[in-house]
């Protein structure tokens, strides 16, 4: 096989603030960011889980930590991350099964992922508050 | 005609499937667990503790943690592969991530076993 030796210099356009990511692209990068965020804060979540199941005393500590408005905000963010990751993940699984791979359907489903995960965050967030 | 010979140990395929299998398990667990947690009469220590004193819940939860850790490993490794180019730094991150994740697995097992 002939090796391509002469490479045409291709223009690079990687000005992140100027790239307009299409909706499926936004869902995709959110999927990555939410996954990374969940991974980074996983020890905090396991710590809370540990406290909640230790004893009535540690359960009280858990309640006190979770009552802190700042912690609540972080947990709400993590809830959104989890729900986005969840919804986008289901979408990716369906794409793997060749469901909704056409442009129009892919746009619609990515819209749906953003709306459903935000709506679920609001509903569950209100329930847990 | 292009003749494609697919060779290799298929590590990539194995992880690809594992990532999806763990995802499906976690999705199902999430729905079942959310239903069980919402079904609690109140968010008190006895009710919460009681939910996890059920052997099946404990087993499925431990499985959830293991699935989560495997899933997180593949995902985080993919992120490193995309953004971390120097081999040394990437290797160090891999090692730290594996240690941390294995630690989390032990921690989760200890939380659930203690009950």
PDB file of C-alpha atoms in Angstrom:
ATOM      1  CA  UNK A   1       0.000   0.000   0.000  1.00  0.00           C
ATOM      2  CA  UNK A   2       1.461   3.381  -0.967  1.00  0.00           C
ATOM      3  CA  UNK A   3       2.271   5.501   2.009  1.00  0.00           C
ATOM      4  CA  UNK A   4       1.026   9.060   1.923  1.00  0.00           C
ATOM      5  CA  UNK A   5       4.209  11.044   2.413  1.00  0.00           C
ATOM      6  CA  UNK A   6       3.142  14.547   1.452  1.00  0.00           C
ATOM      7  CA  UNK A   7       0.750  15.927   3.980  1.00  0.00           C
ATOM      8  CA  UNK A   8      -1.295  18.936   3.130  1.00  0.00           C
ATOM      9  CA  UNK A   9      -1.352  21.307   6.061  1.00  0.00           C
ATOM     10  CA  UNK A  10      -4.937  21.282   7.156  1.00  0.00           C
ATOM     11  CA  UNK A  11      -6.467  24.311   8.772  1.00  0.00           C
ATOM     12  CA  UNK A  12      -7.094  23.867  12.448  1.00  0.00           C
ATOM     13  CA  UNK A  13      -9.990  25.614  14.030  1.00  0.00           C
ATOM     14  CA  UNK A  14     -10.040  24.835  17.668  1.00  0.00           C
ATOM     15  CA  UNK A  15     -11.177  28.101  19.191  1.00  0.00           C
ATOM     16  CA  UNK A  16     -13.408  26.471  21.780  1.00  0.00           C
ATOM     17  CA  UNK A  17     -15.472  29.576  22.416  1.00  0.00           C
ATOM     18  CA  UNK A  18     -16.225  29.927  18.725  1.00  0.00           C
ATOM     19  CA  UNK A  19     -17.218  26.359  17.997  1.00  0.00           C
ATOM     20  CA  UNK A  20     -20.954  26.003  17.965  1.00  0.00           C
ATOM     21  CA  UNK A  21     -21.553  22.509  19.218  1.00  0.00           C
ATOM     22  CA  UNK A  22     -24.774  20.928  17.937  1.00  0.00           C
ATOM     23  CA  UNK A  23     -27.241  19.678  20.544  1.00  0.00           C
ATOM     24  CA  UNK A  24     -26.111  16.018  20.397  1.00  0.00           C
ATOM     25  CA  UNK A  25     -22.574  17.292  20.910  1.00  0.00           C
ATOM     26  CA  UNK A  26     -23.643  19.217  23.997  1.00  0.00           C
ATOM     27  CA  UNK A  27     -25.316  16.104  25.408  1.00  0.00           C
ATOM     28  CA  UNK A  28     -22.155  14.147  24.667  1.00  0.00           C
ATOM     29  CA  UNK A  29     -19.744  16.546  26.388  1.00  0.00           C
ATOM     30  CA  UNK A  30     -22.138  16.890  29.349  1.00  0.00           C
ATOM     31  CA  UNK A  31     -22.102  13.120  29.587  1.00  0.00           C
ATOM     32  CA  UNK A  32     -18.339  13.214  29.945  1.00  0.00           C
ATOM     33  CA  UNK A  33     -18.255  16.176  32.324  1.00  0.00           C
ATOM     34  CA  UNK A  34     -20.995  14.724  34.526  1.00  0.00           C
ATOM     35  CA  UNK A  35     -19.198  11.390  34.651  1.00  0.00           C
ATOM     36  CA  UNK A  36     -15.929  13.059  35.632  1.00  0.00           C
ATOM     37  CA  UNK A  37     -17.681  15.134  38.289  1.00  0.00           C
ATOM     38  CA  UNK A  38     -19.390  12.090  39.766  1.00  0.00           C
ATOM     39  CA  UNK A  39     -16.080  10.248  39.829  1.00  0.00           C
ATOM     40  CA  UNK A  40     -14.299  13.123  41.576  1.00  0.00           C
ATOM     41  CA  UNK A  41     -16.970  13.504  44.238  1.00  0.00           C
ATOM     42  CA  UNK A  42     -17.557   9.778  44.683  1.00  0.00           C
ATOM     43  CA  UNK A  43     -15.571   9.627  47.959  1.00  0.00           C
ATOM     44  CA  UNK A  44     -17.808  12.336  49.417  1.00  0.00           C
ATOM     45  CA  UNK A  45     -20.912  10.381  48.418  1.00  0.00           C
ATOM     46  CA  UNK A  46     -19.582   7.126  49.877  1.00  0.00           C
ATOM     47  CA  UNK A  47     -18.665   9.033  53.030  1.00  0.00           C
ATOM     48  CA  UNK A  48     -22.250  10.280  53.340  1.00  0.00           C
ATOM     49  CA  UNK A  49     -23.546   6.776  52.666  1.00  0.00           C
ATOM     50  CA  UNK A  50     -21.225   5.458  55.366  1.00  0.00           C
ATOM     51  CA  UNK A  51     -22.487   8.021  57.885  1.00  0.00           C
ATOM     52  CA  UNK A  52     -26.125   7.377  57.009  1.00  0.00           C
ATOM     53  CA  UNK A  53     -25.834   3.670  57.808  1.00  0.00           C
ATOM     54  CA  UNK A  54     -23.361   3.694  60.697  1.00  0.00           C
ATOM     55  CA  UNK A  55     -25.444   4.321  63.799  1.00  0.00           C
ATOM     56  CA  UNK A  56     -28.196   6.720  64.920  1.00  0.00           C
ATOM     57  CA  UNK A  57     -25.432   9.149  65.933  1.00  0.00           C
ATOM     58  CA  UNK A  58     -23.642   9.126  62.572  1.00  0.00           C
ATOM     59  CA  UNK A  59     -27.041   9.328  60.896  1.00  0.00           C
ATOM     60  CA  UNK A  60     -27.610  12.576  62.800  1.00  0.00           C
ATOM     61  CA  UNK A  61     -24.208  13.809  61.596  1.00  0.00           C
ATOM     62  CA  UNK A  62     -25.197  12.881  58.048  1.00  0.00           C
ATOM     63  CA  UNK A  63     -28.455  14.846  58.440  1.00  0.00           C
ATOM     64  CA  UNK A  64     -26.564  17.862  59.738  1.00  0.00           C
ATOM     65  CA  UNK A  65     -24.074  17.805  56.838  1.00  0.00           C
ATOM     66  CA  UNK A  66     -26.810  17.432  54.263  1.00  0.00           C
ATOM     67  CA  UNK A  67     -28.762  20.306  55.836  1.00  0.00           C
ATOM     68  CA  UNK A  68     -25.931  22.716  54.996  1.00  0.00           C
ATOM     69  CA  UNK A  69     -27.125  24.886  52.063  1.00  0.00           C
ATOM     70  CA  UNK A  70     -23.780  24.679  50.295  1.00  0.00           C
ATOM     71  CA  UNK A  71     -23.729  20.877  50.561  1.00  0.00           C
ATOM     72  CA  UNK A  72     -27.309  20.827  49.345  1.00  0.00           C
ATOM     73  CA  UNK A  73     -26.289  22.816  46.300  1.00  0.00           C
ATOM     74  CA  UNK A  74     -23.413  20.437  45.555  1.00  0.00           C
ATOM     75  CA  UNK A  75     -25.689  17.423  45.984  1.00  0.00           C
ATOM     76  CA  UNK A  76     -28.278  19.006  43.707  1.00  0.00           C
ATOM     77  CA  UNK A  77     -25.546  19.456  41.112  1.00  0.00           C
ATOM     78  CA  UNK A  78     -24.522  15.836  41.524  1.00  0.00           C
ATOM     79  CA  UNK A  79     -28.142  14.761  41.212  1.00  0.00           C
ATOM     80  CA  UNK A  80     -28.341  16.611  37.924  1.00  0.00           C
ATOM     81  CA  UNK A  81     -25.040  15.056  36.824  1.00  0.00           C
ATOM     82  CA  UNK A  82     -26.328  11.587  37.704  1.00  0.00           C
ATOM     83  CA  UNK A  83     -29.653  12.095  35.959  1.00  0.00           C
ATOM     84  CA  UNK A  84     -28.036  13.584  32.869  1.00  0.00           C
ATOM     85  CA  UNK A  85     -25.551  10.731  32.742  1.00  0.00           C
ATOM     86  CA  UNK A  86     -28.450   8.307  33.199  1.00  0.00           C
ATOM     87  CA  UNK A  87     -30.646   9.782  30.444  1.00  0.00           C
ATOM     88  CA  UNK A  88     -27.803  10.409  28.004  1.00  0.00           C
ATOM     89  CA  UNK A  89     -26.521   6.897  28.702  1.00  0.00           C
ATOM     90  CA  UNK A  90     -29.870   5.372  27.745  1.00  0.00           C
ATOM     91  CA  UNK A  91     -29.758   7.450  24.572  1.00  0.00           C
ATOM     92  CA  UNK A  92     -26.270   6.175  23.757  1.00  0.00           C
ATOM     93  CA  UNK A  93     -27.360   2.589  24.357  1.00  0.00           C
ATOM     94  CA  UNK A  94     -30.228   3.089  21.925  1.00  0.00           C
ATOM     95  CA  UNK A  95     -27.831   4.618  19.391  1.00  0.00           C
ATOM     96  CA  UNK A  96     -25.650   1.534  19.812  1.00  0.00           C
ATOM     97  CA  UNK A  97     -28.698  -0.496  18.857  1.00  0.00           C
ATOM     98  CA  UNK A  98     -29.126   1.742  15.780  1.00  0.00           C
ATOM     99  CA  UNK A  99     -32.211   3.380  17.193  1.00  0.00           C
ATOM    100  CA  UNK A 100     -32.675   7.025  16.298  1.00  0.00           C
ATOM    101  CA  UNK A 101     -29.418   7.493  14.437  1.00  0.00           C
ATOM    102  CA  UNK A 102     -30.935   9.765  11.768  1.00  0.00           C
ATOM    103  CA  UNK A 103     -30.106  13.430  12.184  1.00  0.00           C
ATOM    104  CA  UNK A 104     -33.609  14.587  13.017  1.00  0.00           C
ATOM    105  CA  UNK A 105     -34.221  11.800  15.533  1.00  0.00           C
ATOM    106  CA  UNK A 106     -30.800  12.295  17.112  1.00  0.00           C
ATOM    107  CA  UNK A 107     -31.497  15.995  17.592  1.00  0.00           C
ATOM    108  CA  UNK A 108     -34.904  15.292  19.082  1.00  0.00           C
ATOM    109  CA  UNK A 109     -33.567  12.673  21.490  1.00  0.00           C
ATOM    110  CA  UNK A 110     -30.734  14.915  22.668  1.00  0.00           C
ATOM    111  CA  UNK A 111     -33.285  17.647  23.329  1.00  0.00           C
ATOM    112  CA  UNK A 112     -35.342  15.126  25.253  1.00  0.00           C
ATOM    113  CA  UNK A 113     -32.319  14.069  27.333  1.00  0.00           C
ATOM    114  CA  UNK A 114     -31.610  17.668  28.380  1.00  0.00           C
ATOM    115  CA  UNK A 115     -35.238  18.399  29.219  1.00  0.00           C
ATOM    116  CA  UNK A 116     -36.004  15.145  31.031  1.00  0.00           C
ATOM    117  CA  UNK A 117     -32.850  15.177  33.144  1.00  0.00           C
ATOM    118  CA  UNK A 118     -33.437  18.800  34.173  1.00  0.00           C
ATOM    119  CA  UNK A 119     -37.113  18.156  34.924  1.00  0.00           C
ATOM    120  CA  UNK A 120     -36.280  15.062  36.985  1.00  0.00           C
ATOM    121  CA  UNK A 121     -33.630  17.043  38.876  1.00  0.00           C
ATOM    122  CA  UNK A 122     -36.222  19.690  39.757  1.00  0.00           C
ATOM    123  CA  UNK A 123     -38.844  17.107  40.786  1.00  0.00           C
ATOM    124  CA  UNK A 124     -36.501  14.926  42.862  1.00  0.00           C
ATOM    125  CA  UNK A 125     -34.679  17.973  44.207  1.00  0.00           C
ATOM    126  CA  UNK A 126     -37.955  19.444  45.481  1.00  0.00           C
ATOM    127  CA  UNK A 127     -38.939  16.088  46.975  1.00  0.00           C
ATOM    128  CA  UNK A 128     -35.649  15.732  48.840  1.00  0.00           C
ATOM    129  CA  UNK A 129     -35.228  19.324  49.919  1.00  0.00           C
TER     130      UNK A 129
ATOM    131  CA  UNK B   1     -10.725  -4.930  -2.616  1.00  0.00           C
ATOM    132  CA  UNK B   2      -9.854  -4.084   0.890  1.00  0.00           C
ATOM    133  CA  UNK B   3      -9.177  -7.101   2.947  1.00  0.00           C
ATOM    134  CA  UNK B   4      -9.617  -6.409   6.564  1.00  0.00           C
ATOM    135  CA  UNK B   5      -8.027  -8.667   9.080  1.00  0.00           C
ATOM    136  CA  UNK B   6      -9.249  -8.050  12.561  1.00  0.00           C
ATOM    137  CA  UNK B   7      -6.655  -9.119  15.014  1.00  0.00           C
ATOM    138  CA  UNK B   8      -5.875  -8.440  18.602  1.00  0.00           C
ATOM    139  CA  UNK B   9      -6.877  -9.529  22.038  1.00  0.00           C
ATOM    140  CA  UNK B  10     -10.173  -7.623  21.909  1.00  0.00           C
ATOM    141  CA  UNK B  11      -9.477  -5.785  25.143  1.00  0.00           C
ATOM    142  CA  UNK B  12     -11.289  -2.830  23.685  1.00  0.00           C
ATOM    143  CA  UNK B  13     -14.387  -4.830  22.892  1.00  0.00           C
ATOM    144  CA  UNK B  14     -14.450  -6.412  26.325  1.00  0.00           C
ATOM    145  CA  UNK B  15     -14.367  -3.010  28.032  1.00  0.00           C
ATOM    146  CA  UNK B  16     -16.875  -1.604  25.587  1.00  0.00           C
ATOM    147  CA  UNK B  17     -19.308  -4.353  26.505  1.00  0.00           C
ATOM    148  CA  UNK B  18     -18.512  -4.126  30.219  1.00  0.00           C
ATOM    149  CA  UNK B  19     -19.195  -0.407  30.194  1.00  0.00           C
ATOM    150  CA  UNK B  20     -22.634  -1.029  28.717  1.00  0.00           C
ATOM    151  CA  UNK B  21     -23.473  -4.052  30.832  1.00  0.00           C
ATOM    152  CA  UNK B  22     -22.603  -2.204  34.041  1.00  0.00           C
ATOM    153  CA  UNK B  23     -24.592   0.800  32.804  1.00  0.00           C
ATOM    154  CA  UNK B  24     -27.701  -1.307  32.250  1.00  0.00           C
ATOM    155  CA  UNK B  25     -27.378  -2.894  35.678  1.00  0.00           C
ATOM    156  CA  UNK B  26     -26.951   0.471  37.375  1.00  0.00           C
ATOM    157  CA  UNK B  27     -29.911   1.942  35.491  1.00  0.00           C
ATOM    158  CA  UNK B  28     -32.186  -0.906  36.594  1.00  0.00           C
ATOM    159  CA  UNK B  29     -30.868  -0.740  40.159  1.00  0.00           C
ATOM    160  CA  UNK B  30     -31.400   3.040  40.247  1.00  0.00           C
ATOM    161  CA  UNK B  31     -35.058   2.711  39.325  1.00  0.00           C
ATOM    162  CA  UNK B  32     -35.702  -0.144  41.761  1.00  0.00           C
ATOM    163  CA  UNK B  33     -33.808   1.585  44.553  1.00  0.00           C
ATOM    164  CA  UNK B  34     -35.536   4.912  43.976  1.00  0.00           C
ATOM    165  CA  UNK B  35     -38.888   3.144  44.191  1.00  0.00           C
ATOM    166  CA  UNK B  36     -37.856   1.377  47.411  1.00  0.00           C
ATOM    167  CA  UNK B  37     -36.483   4.560  48.976  1.00  0.00           C
ATOM    168  CA  UNK B  38     -39.551   6.575  48.023  1.00  0.00           C
ATOM    169  CA  UNK B  39     -41.683   3.814  49.536  1.00  0.00           C
ATOM    170  CA  UNK B  40     -40.111   4.369  52.958  1.00  0.00           C
ATOM    171  CA  UNK B  41     -42.621   5.827  55.398  1.00  0.00           C
ATOM    172  CA  UNK B  42     -40.082   8.415  56.569  1.00  0.00           C
ATOM    173  CA  UNK B  43     -36.399   9.236  56.165  1.00  0.00           C
ATOM    174  CA  UNK B  44     -35.317   8.091  59.628  1.00  0.00           C
ATOM    175  CA  UNK B  45     -32.422   5.943  60.746  1.00  0.00           C
ATOM    176  CA  UNK B  46     -34.558   2.849  61.580  1.00  0.00           C
ATOM    177  CA  UNK B  47     -36.361   2.996  58.225  1.00  0.00           C
ATOM    178  CA  UNK B  48     -33.157   3.609  56.227  1.00  0.00           C
ATOM    179  CA  UNK B  49     -31.201   0.992  58.141  1.00  0.00           C
ATOM    180  CA  UNK B  50     -34.109  -1.439  57.826  1.00  0.00           C
ATOM    181  CA  UNK B  51     -34.078  -1.107  54.045  1.00  0.00           C
ATOM    182  CA  UNK B  52     -30.436  -2.225  53.938  1.00  0.00           C
ATOM    183  CA  UNK B  53     -30.878  -4.988  56.497  1.00  0.00           C
ATOM    184  CA  UNK B  54     -32.654  -6.878  53.725  1.00  0.00           C
ATOM    185  CA  UNK B  55     -30.079  -9.325  52.370  1.00  0.00           C
ATOM    186  CA  UNK B  56     -31.183  -8.927  48.764  1.00  0.00           C
ATOM    187  CA  UNK B  57     -30.967  -5.122  48.929  1.00  0.00           C
ATOM    188  CA  UNK B  58     -27.503  -5.399  50.430  1.00  0.00           C
ATOM    189  CA  UNK B  59     -26.341  -7.839  47.758  1.00  0.00           C
ATOM    190  CA  UNK B  60     -27.774  -5.780  44.889  1.00  0.00           C
ATOM    191  CA  UNK B  61     -26.280  -2.601  46.368  1.00  0.00           C
ATOM    192  CA  UNK B  62     -22.840  -4.151  46.644  1.00  0.00           C
ATOM    193  CA  UNK B  63     -23.175  -5.296  43.053  1.00  0.00           C
ATOM    194  CA  UNK B  64     -24.153  -1.727  42.165  1.00  0.00           C
ATOM    195  CA  UNK B  65     -20.943  -0.425  43.745  1.00  0.00           C
ATOM    196  CA  UNK B  66     -18.814  -2.960  41.882  1.00  0.00           C
ATOM    197  CA  UNK B  67     -20.564  -2.100  38.604  1.00  0.00           C
ATOM    198  CA  UNK B  68     -20.074   1.595  39.349  1.00  0.00           C
ATOM    199  CA  UNK B  69     -16.372   1.138  39.976  1.00  0.00           C
ATOM    200  CA  UNK B  70     -15.752  -0.863  36.815  1.00  0.00           C
ATOM    201  CA  UNK B  71     -17.847   1.615  34.836  1.00  0.00           C
ATOM    202  CA  UNK B  72     -15.975   4.570  36.352  1.00  0.00           C
ATOM    203  CA  UNK B  73     -12.633   2.963  35.565  1.00  0.00           C
ATOM    204  CA  UNK B  74     -13.456   2.592  31.873  1.00  0.00           C
ATOM    205  CA  UNK B  75     -14.899   6.090  31.654  1.00  0.00           C
ATOM    206  CA  UNK B  76     -12.037   7.797  33.464  1.00  0.00           C
ATOM    207  CA  UNK B  77      -9.467   5.822  31.484  1.00  0.00           C
ATOM    208  CA  UNK B  78     -11.142   7.002  28.269  1.00  0.00           C
ATOM    209  CA  UNK B  79     -10.870  10.588  29.466  1.00  0.00           C
ATOM    210  CA  UNK B  80      -7.151  10.125  30.213  1.00  0.00           C
ATOM    211  CA  UNK B  81      -6.609   8.566  26.792  1.00  0.00           C
ATOM    212  CA  UNK B  82      -8.187  11.612  25.149  1.00  0.00           C
ATOM    213  CA  UNK B  83      -6.506  14.391  27.081  1.00  0.00           C
ATOM    214  CA  UNK B  84      -3.394  13.135  28.842  1.00  0.00           C
ATOM    215  CA  UNK B  85      -0.659  12.567  26.272  1.00  0.00           C
ATOM    216  CA  UNK B  86       2.592  12.202  28.296  1.00  0.00           C
ATOM    217  CA  UNK B  87       2.932   8.501  29.036  1.00  0.00           C
ATOM    218  CA  UNK B  88       4.385   8.962  32.504  1.00  0.00           C
ATOM    219  CA  UNK B  89       1.609  11.193  33.753  1.00  0.00           C
ATOM    220  CA  UNK B  90      -1.031   8.960  32.188  1.00  0.00           C
ATOM    221  CA  UNK B  91       0.462   5.880  33.797  1.00  0.00           C
ATOM    222  CA  UNK B  92       0.596   7.599  37.176  1.00  0.00           C
ATOM    223  CA  UNK B  93      -3.027   8.665  36.840  1.00  0.00           C
ATOM    224  CA  UNK B  94      -4.018   5.120  35.895  1.00  0.00           C
ATOM    225  CA  UNK B  95      -2.317   3.708  38.964  1.00  0.00           C
ATOM    226  CA  UNK B  96      -3.792   6.298  41.314  1.00  0.00           C
ATOM    227  CA  UNK B  97      -7.256   5.811  39.835  1.00  0.00           C
ATOM    228  CA  UNK B  98      -7.097   2.044  40.193  1.00  0.00           C
ATOM    229  CA  UNK B  99      -5.914   2.284  43.798  1.00  0.00           C
ATOM    230  CA  UNK B 100      -8.601   4.779  44.654  1.00  0.00           C
ATOM    231  CA  UNK B 101     -11.351   2.763  42.980  1.00  0.00           C
ATOM    232  CA  UNK B 102     -10.299  -0.504  44.595  1.00  0.00           C
ATOM    233  CA  UNK B 103     -10.284   1.363  47.885  1.00  0.00           C
ATOM    234  CA  UNK B 104     -13.830   2.572  47.258  1.00  0.00           C
ATOM    235  CA  UNK B 105     -14.914  -0.993  46.534  1.00  0.00           C
ATOM    236  CA  UNK B 106     -13.508  -2.138  49.862  1.00  0.00           C
ATOM    237  CA  UNK B 107     -15.065   0.815  51.628  1.00  0.00           C
ATOM    238  CA  UNK B 108     -18.499   0.093  50.147  1.00  0.00           C
ATOM    239  CA  UNK B 109     -18.217  -3.586  51.055  1.00  0.00           C
ATOM    240  CA  UNK B 110     -17.265  -2.647  54.594  1.00  0.00           C
ATOM    241  CA  UNK B 111     -20.249  -0.284  54.928  1.00  0.00           C
ATOM    242  CA  UNK B 112     -22.674  -2.948  53.770  1.00  0.00           C
ATOM    243  CA  UNK B 113     -21.062  -5.856  55.634  1.00  0.00           C
ATOM    244  CA  UNK B 114     -21.037  -4.063  58.941  1.00  0.00           C
ATOM    245  CA  UNK B 115     -24.832  -3.856  58.969  1.00  0.00           C
TER     246      UNK B 115
END
